[in-house]
CSV table of C-alpha atoms and ligand atoms in Angstrom, one decimal:
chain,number,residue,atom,x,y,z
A,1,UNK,CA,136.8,-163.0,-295.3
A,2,UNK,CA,134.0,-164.4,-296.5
A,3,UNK,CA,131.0,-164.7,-294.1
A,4,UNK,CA,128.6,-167.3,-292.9
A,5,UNK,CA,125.5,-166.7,-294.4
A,6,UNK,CA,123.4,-168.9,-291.5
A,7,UNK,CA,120.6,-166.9,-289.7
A,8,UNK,CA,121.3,-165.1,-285.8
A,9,UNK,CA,120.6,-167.1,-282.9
A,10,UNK,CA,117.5,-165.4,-281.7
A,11,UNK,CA,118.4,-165.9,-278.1
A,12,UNK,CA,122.2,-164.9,-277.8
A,13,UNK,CA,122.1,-161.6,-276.6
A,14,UNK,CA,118.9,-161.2,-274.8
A,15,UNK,CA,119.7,-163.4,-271.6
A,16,UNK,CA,119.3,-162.0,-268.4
A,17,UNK,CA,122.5,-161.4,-266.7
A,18,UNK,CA,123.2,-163.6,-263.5
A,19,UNK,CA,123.6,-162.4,-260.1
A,20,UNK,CA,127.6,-162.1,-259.9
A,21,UNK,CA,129.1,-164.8,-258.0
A,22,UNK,CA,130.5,-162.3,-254.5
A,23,UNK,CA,132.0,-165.8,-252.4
A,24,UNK,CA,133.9,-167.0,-255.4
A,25,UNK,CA,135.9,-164.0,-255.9
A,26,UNK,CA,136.2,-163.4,-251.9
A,27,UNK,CA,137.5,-166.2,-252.2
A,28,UNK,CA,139.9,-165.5,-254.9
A,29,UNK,CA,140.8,-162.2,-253.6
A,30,UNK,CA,141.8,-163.8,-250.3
A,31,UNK,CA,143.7,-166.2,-251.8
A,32,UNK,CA,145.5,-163.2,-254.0
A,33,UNK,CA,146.2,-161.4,-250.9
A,34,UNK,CA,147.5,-164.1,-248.8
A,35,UNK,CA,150.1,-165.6,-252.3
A,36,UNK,CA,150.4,-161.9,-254.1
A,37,UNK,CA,150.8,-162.7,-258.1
A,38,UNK,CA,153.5,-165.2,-257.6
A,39,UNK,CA,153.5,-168.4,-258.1
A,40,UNK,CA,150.6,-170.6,-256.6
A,41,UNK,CA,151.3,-172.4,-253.7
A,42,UNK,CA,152.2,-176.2,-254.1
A,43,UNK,CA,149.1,-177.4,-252.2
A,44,UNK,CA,146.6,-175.4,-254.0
A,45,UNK,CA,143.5,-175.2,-252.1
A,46,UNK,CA,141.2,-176.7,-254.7
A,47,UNK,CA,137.5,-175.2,-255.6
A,48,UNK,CA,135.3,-176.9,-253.3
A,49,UNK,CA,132.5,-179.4,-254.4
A,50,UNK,CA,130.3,-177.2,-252.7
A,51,UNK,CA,131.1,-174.5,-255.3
A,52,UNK,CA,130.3,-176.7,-258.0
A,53,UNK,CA,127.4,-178.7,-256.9
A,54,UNK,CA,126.1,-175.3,-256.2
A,55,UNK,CA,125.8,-174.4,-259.9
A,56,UNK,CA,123.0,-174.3,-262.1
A,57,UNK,CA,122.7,-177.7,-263.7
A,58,UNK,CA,123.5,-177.7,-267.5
A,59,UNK,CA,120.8,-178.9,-269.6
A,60,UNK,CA,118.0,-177.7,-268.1
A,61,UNK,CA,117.5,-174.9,-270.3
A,62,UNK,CA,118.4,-172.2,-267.5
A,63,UNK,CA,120.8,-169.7,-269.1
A,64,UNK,CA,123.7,-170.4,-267.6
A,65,UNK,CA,126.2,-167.2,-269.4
A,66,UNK,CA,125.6,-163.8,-269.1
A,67,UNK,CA,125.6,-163.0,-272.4
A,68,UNK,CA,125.2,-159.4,-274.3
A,69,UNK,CA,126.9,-158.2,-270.9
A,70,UNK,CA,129.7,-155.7,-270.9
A,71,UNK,CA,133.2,-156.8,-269.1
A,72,UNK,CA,133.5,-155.8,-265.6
A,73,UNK,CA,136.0,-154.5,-264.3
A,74,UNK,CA,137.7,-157.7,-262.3
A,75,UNK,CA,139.5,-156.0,-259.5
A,76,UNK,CA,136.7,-154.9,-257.1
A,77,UNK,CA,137.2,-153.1,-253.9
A,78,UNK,CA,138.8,-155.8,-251.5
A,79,UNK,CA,140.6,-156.7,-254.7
A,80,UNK,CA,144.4,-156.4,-254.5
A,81,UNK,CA,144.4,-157.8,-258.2
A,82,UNK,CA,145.7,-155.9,-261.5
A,83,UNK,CA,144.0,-156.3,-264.9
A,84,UNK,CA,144.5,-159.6,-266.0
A,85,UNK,CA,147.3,-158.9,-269.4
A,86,UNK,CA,146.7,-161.6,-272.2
A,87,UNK,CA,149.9,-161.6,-274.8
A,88,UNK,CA,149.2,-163.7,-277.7
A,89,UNK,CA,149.4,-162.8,-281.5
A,90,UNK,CA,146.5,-161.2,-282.8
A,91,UNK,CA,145.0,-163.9,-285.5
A,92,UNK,CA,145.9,-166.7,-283.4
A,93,UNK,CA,143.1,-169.1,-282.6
A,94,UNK,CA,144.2,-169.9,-279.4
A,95,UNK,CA,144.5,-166.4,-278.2
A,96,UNK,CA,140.7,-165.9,-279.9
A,97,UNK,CA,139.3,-168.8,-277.7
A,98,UNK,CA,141.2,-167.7,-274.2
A,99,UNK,CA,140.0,-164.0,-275.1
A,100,UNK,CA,136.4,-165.1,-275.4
A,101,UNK,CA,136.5,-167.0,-272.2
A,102,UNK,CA,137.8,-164.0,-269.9
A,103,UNK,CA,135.0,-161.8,-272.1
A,104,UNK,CA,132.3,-164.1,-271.3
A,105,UNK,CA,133.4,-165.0,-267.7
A,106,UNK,CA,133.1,-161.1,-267.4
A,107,UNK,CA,136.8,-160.3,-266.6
A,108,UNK,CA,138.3,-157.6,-267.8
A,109,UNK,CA,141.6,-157.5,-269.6
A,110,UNK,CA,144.1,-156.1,-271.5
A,111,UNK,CA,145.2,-157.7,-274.2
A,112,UNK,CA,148.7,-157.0,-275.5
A,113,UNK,CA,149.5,-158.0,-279.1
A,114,UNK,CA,153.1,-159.8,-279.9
A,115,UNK,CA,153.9,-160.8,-283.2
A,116,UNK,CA,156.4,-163.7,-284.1
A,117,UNK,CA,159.7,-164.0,-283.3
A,118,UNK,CA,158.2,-162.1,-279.9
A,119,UNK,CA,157.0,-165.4,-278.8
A,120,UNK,CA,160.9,-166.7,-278.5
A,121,UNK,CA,161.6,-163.8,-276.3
A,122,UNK,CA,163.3,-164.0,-272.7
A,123,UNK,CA,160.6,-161.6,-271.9
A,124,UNK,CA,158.0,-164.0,-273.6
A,125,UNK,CA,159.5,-167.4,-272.5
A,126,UNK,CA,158.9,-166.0,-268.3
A,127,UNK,CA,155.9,-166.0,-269.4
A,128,UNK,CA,155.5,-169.3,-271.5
A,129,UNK,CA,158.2,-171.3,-270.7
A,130,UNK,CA,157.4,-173.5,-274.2
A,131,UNK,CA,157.2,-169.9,-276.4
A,132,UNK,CA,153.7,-170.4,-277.2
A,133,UNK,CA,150.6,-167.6,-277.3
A,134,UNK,CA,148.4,-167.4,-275.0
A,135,UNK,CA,149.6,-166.3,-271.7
A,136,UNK,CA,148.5,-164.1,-268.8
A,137,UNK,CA,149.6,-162.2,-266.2
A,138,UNK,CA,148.0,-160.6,-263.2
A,139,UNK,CA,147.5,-163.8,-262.5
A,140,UNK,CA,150.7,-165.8,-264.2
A,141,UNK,CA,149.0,-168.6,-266.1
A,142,UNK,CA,149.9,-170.2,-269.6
A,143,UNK,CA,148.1,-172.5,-272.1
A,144,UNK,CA,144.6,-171.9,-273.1
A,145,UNK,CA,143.5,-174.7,-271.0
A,146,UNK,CA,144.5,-172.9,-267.8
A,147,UNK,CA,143.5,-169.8,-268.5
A,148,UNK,CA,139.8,-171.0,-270.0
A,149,UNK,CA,139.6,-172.8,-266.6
A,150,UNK,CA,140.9,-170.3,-264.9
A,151,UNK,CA,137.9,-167.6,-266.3
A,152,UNK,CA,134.9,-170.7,-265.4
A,153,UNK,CA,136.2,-170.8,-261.9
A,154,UNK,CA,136.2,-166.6,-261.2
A,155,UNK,CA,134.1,-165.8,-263.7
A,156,UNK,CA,130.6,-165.4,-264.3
A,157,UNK,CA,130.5,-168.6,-267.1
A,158,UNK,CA,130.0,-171.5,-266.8
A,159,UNK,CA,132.3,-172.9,-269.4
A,160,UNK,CA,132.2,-176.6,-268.4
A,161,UNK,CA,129.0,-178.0,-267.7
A,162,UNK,CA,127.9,-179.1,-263.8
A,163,UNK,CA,126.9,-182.6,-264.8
A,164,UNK,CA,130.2,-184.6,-264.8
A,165,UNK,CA,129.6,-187.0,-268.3
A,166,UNK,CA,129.0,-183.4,-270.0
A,167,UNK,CA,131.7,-181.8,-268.2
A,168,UNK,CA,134.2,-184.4,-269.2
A,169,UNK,CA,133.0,-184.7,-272.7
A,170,UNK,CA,133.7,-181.2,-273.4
A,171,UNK,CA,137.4,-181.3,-272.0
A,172,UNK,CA,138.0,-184.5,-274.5
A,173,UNK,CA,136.5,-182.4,-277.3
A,174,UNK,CA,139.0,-179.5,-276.1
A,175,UNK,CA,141.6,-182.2,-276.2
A,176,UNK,CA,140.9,-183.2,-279.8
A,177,UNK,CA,140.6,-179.7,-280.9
A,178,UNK,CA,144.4,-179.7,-280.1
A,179,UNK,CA,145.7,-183.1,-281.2
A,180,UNK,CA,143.6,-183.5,-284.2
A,181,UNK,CA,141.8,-180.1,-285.8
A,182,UNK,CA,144.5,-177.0,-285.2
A,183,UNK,CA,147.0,-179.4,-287.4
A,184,UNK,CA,145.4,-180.1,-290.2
A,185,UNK,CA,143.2,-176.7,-290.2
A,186,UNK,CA,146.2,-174.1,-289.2
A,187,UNK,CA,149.3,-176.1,-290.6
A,188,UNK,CA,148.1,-178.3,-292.9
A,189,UNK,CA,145.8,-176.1,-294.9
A,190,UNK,CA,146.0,-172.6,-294.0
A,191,UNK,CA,150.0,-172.4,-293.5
A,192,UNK,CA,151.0,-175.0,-296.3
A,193,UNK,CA,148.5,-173.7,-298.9
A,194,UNK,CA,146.4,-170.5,-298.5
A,195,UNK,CA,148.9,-168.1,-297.3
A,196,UNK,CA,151.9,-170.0,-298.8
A,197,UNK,CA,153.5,-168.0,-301.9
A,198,UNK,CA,154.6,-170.7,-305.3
A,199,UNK,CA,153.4,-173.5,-307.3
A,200,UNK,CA,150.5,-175.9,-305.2
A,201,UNK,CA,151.0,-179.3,-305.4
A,202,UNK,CA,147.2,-180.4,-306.3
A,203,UNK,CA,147.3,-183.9,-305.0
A,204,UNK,CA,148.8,-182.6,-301.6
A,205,UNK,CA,146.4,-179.7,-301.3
A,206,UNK,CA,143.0,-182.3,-302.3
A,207,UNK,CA,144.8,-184.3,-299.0
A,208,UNK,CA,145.1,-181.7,-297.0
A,209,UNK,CA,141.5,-180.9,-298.1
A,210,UNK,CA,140.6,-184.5,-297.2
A,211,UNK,CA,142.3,-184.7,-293.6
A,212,UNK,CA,140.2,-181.8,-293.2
A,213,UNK,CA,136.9,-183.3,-294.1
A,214,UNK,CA,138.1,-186.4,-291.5
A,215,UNK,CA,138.4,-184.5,-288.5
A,216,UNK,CA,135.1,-182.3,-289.4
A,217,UNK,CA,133.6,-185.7,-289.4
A,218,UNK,CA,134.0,-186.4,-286.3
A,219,UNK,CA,132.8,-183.4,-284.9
A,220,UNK,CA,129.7,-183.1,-286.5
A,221,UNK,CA,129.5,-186.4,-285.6
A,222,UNK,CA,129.6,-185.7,-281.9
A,223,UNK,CA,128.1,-182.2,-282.0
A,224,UNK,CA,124.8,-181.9,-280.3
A,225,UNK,CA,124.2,-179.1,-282.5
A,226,UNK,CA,124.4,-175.8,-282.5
A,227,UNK,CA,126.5,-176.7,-279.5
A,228,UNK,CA,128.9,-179.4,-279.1
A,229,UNK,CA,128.1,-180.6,-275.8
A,230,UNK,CA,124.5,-180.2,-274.4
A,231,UNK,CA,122.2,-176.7,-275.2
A,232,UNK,CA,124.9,-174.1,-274.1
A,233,UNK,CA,128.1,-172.8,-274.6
A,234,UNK,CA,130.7,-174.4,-273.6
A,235,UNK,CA,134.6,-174.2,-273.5
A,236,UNK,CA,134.6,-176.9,-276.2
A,237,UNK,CA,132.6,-174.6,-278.7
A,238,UNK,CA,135.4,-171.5,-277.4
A,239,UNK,CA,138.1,-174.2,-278.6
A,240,UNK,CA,136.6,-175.4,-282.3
A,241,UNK,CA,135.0,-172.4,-283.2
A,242,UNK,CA,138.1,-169.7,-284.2
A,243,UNK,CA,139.3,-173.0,-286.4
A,244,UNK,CA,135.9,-173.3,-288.2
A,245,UNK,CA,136.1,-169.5,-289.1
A,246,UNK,CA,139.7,-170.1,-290.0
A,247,UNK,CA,137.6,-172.6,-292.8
A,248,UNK,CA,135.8,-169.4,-293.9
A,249,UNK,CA,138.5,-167.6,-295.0
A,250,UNK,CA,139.2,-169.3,-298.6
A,251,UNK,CA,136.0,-170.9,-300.6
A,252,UNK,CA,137.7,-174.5,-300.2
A,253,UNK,CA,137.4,-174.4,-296.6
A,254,UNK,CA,133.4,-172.7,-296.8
A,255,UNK,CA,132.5,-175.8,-299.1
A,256,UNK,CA,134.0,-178.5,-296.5
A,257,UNK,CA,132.3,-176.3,-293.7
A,258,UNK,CA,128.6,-176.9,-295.8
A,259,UNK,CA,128.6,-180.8,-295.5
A,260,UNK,CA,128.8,-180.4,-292.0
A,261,UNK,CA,125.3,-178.5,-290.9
A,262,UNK,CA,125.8,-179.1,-287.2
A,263,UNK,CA,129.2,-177.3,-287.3
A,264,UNK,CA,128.2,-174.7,-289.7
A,265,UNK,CA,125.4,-174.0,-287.0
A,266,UNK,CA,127.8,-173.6,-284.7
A,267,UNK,CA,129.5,-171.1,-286.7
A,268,UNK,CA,126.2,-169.5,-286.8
A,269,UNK,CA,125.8,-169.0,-283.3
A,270,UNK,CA,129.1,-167.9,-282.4
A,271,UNK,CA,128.7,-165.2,-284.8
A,272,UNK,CA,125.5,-163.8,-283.2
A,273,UNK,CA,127.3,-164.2,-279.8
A,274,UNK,CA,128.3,-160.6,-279.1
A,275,UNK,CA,131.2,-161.7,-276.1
A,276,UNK,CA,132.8,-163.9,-278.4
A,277,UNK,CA,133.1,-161.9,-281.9
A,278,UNK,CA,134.1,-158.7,-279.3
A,279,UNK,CA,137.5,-160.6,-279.5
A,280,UNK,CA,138.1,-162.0,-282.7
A,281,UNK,CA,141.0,-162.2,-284.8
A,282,UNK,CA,139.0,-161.1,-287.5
A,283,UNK,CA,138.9,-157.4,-285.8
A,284,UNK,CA,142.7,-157.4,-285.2
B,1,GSH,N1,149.2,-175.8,-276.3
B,1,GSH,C1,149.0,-174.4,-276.6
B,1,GSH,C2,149.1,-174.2,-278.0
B,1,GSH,C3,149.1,-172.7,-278.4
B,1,GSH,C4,149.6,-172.5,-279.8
B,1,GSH,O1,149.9,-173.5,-280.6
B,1,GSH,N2,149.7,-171.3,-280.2
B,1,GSH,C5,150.3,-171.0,-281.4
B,1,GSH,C6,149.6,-169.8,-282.1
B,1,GSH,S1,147.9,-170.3,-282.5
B,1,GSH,C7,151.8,-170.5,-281.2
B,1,GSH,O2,152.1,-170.1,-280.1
B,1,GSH,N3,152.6,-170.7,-282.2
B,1,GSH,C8,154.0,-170.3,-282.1
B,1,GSH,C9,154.9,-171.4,-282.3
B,1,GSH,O3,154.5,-172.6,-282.3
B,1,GSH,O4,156.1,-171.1,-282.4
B,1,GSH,C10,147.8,-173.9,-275.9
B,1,GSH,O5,146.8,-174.6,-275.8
B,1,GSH,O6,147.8,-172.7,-275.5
């Protein structure tokens, strides 16, 4: 693995941690003990506006994460709640991004590695009915999406931004990331070419290379730099980022990474943020 060569984020790990957030999980832990870990209850009581209007704006240069902090554990006293258990396959990017969201929210978990055909499983498919990576347990939740959200409404993150443009930019970045980047990054490039064995078809690779450059593109074109969205961290940069370092593994990918300063700041950033690297697939 090669590694980004950009300079720390001076900032990253010095924050000040954030009074912990007691009514959300009182509220969370009542709801646990009135459902148990089963299913959720069709009329979900939703987070109340009050709950979110009551967070720190984004943008206003207030740290928002409580970063350099260790996990807590998440089951406290009046908690009837076991350790959340994350199954996913170690080098996924997915499992990376839904990792770093429980590590930064500041809940503790365990994460259990499966490798493929584990994913196809009876004992896999309770848990994701489609036989993808990630899901949880403790509580039963699957798809990154629900279990990022899931760590910025108990946890100590604020992973979408308070101000509703923001908020709703980063969940169409998040969107993207899935329809247009993990495709041509994971198994257009990566798959079909860098860990495939025989004879490369050079025209098809330089393609793949180009589809690549495309969707970068656009990113850097709507990156706010170092972060996607605004001056903090936000579930969009938890979505992109374990794909950009996929990029780093093989020369071709660093070079397409360089014409892209916004996103290779990003890189930068993520890889002087302690919570996040705590949980990459690079370490598994
Ligand atoms: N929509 C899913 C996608 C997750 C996903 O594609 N995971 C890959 C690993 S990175 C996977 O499970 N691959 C196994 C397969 O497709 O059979 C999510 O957002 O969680």
């Amino acid at each position: 693995m090669r590694s980004c060569r950009a300079p720390r984020s001076p900032n990253m790990s010095d924050t000040a941690p954030k009074t912990p957030s007691p009514e959300r999980f009182a509220r969370f832990t009542a709801r646990l003990r009135q459902h148990g870990d089963g299913p959720e209850p069709a009329s979900r009581p939703r987070t109340s506006p009050q709950t979110r209007s009551g967070r720190t704006p984004h943008h206003r240069g207030t740290p928002l994460l409580r970063l350099g902090t260790q996990p807590r554990p998440f089951a406290s006293k009046e908690s009837t709640m076991s350790t959340p258990i994350l199954h996913g396959f170690p080098k996924s990017t997915y499992v990376w991004t839904a990792r770093a969201a429980l590590s930064l929210a500041g809940i503790d978990h365990t994460f259990v590695s499966i490798l493929p055909p584990e994913h196809s499983s009876p004992d896999h498919l309770e848990r994701h009915p489609f036989g993808k990576v990630p899901s949880l347990t403790n509580p039963s939740l699957f798809e990154a999406a629900a279990i990022v959200r899931w760590a910025h409404e108990v946890g100590d993150a604020v992973l979408f931004p308070s101000d509703p443009l923001d908020a709703a930019r980063v969940s169409g970045l998040i969107s993207c990331v899935g329809s247009y980047a993990y495709g041509p990054i994971v198994r257009g490039w990566l798959f079909a070419f860098i860990w495939a064995r025989g004879e490369r078809d050079e025209a098809a690779y330089q393609a793949a290379l180009a589809s690549i450059r495309d969707v970068l593109g656009v990113f850097e074109s709507q990156a706010d730099g170092p972060w996607l969205v605004g001056d903090q961290l936000t579930a969009a940069d938890l979505y992109l980022g374990p794909l950009l370092f996929v990029l780093l593994m093989h020369k071709d990918g660093e070079a397409i990474l360089a014409e892209h300063p916004k996103l290779q700041a990003l890189v930068a950033a993520l890889q002087a943020h302690e919570g996040f690297m705590r949980v990459s697939y690079l370490k598994a």
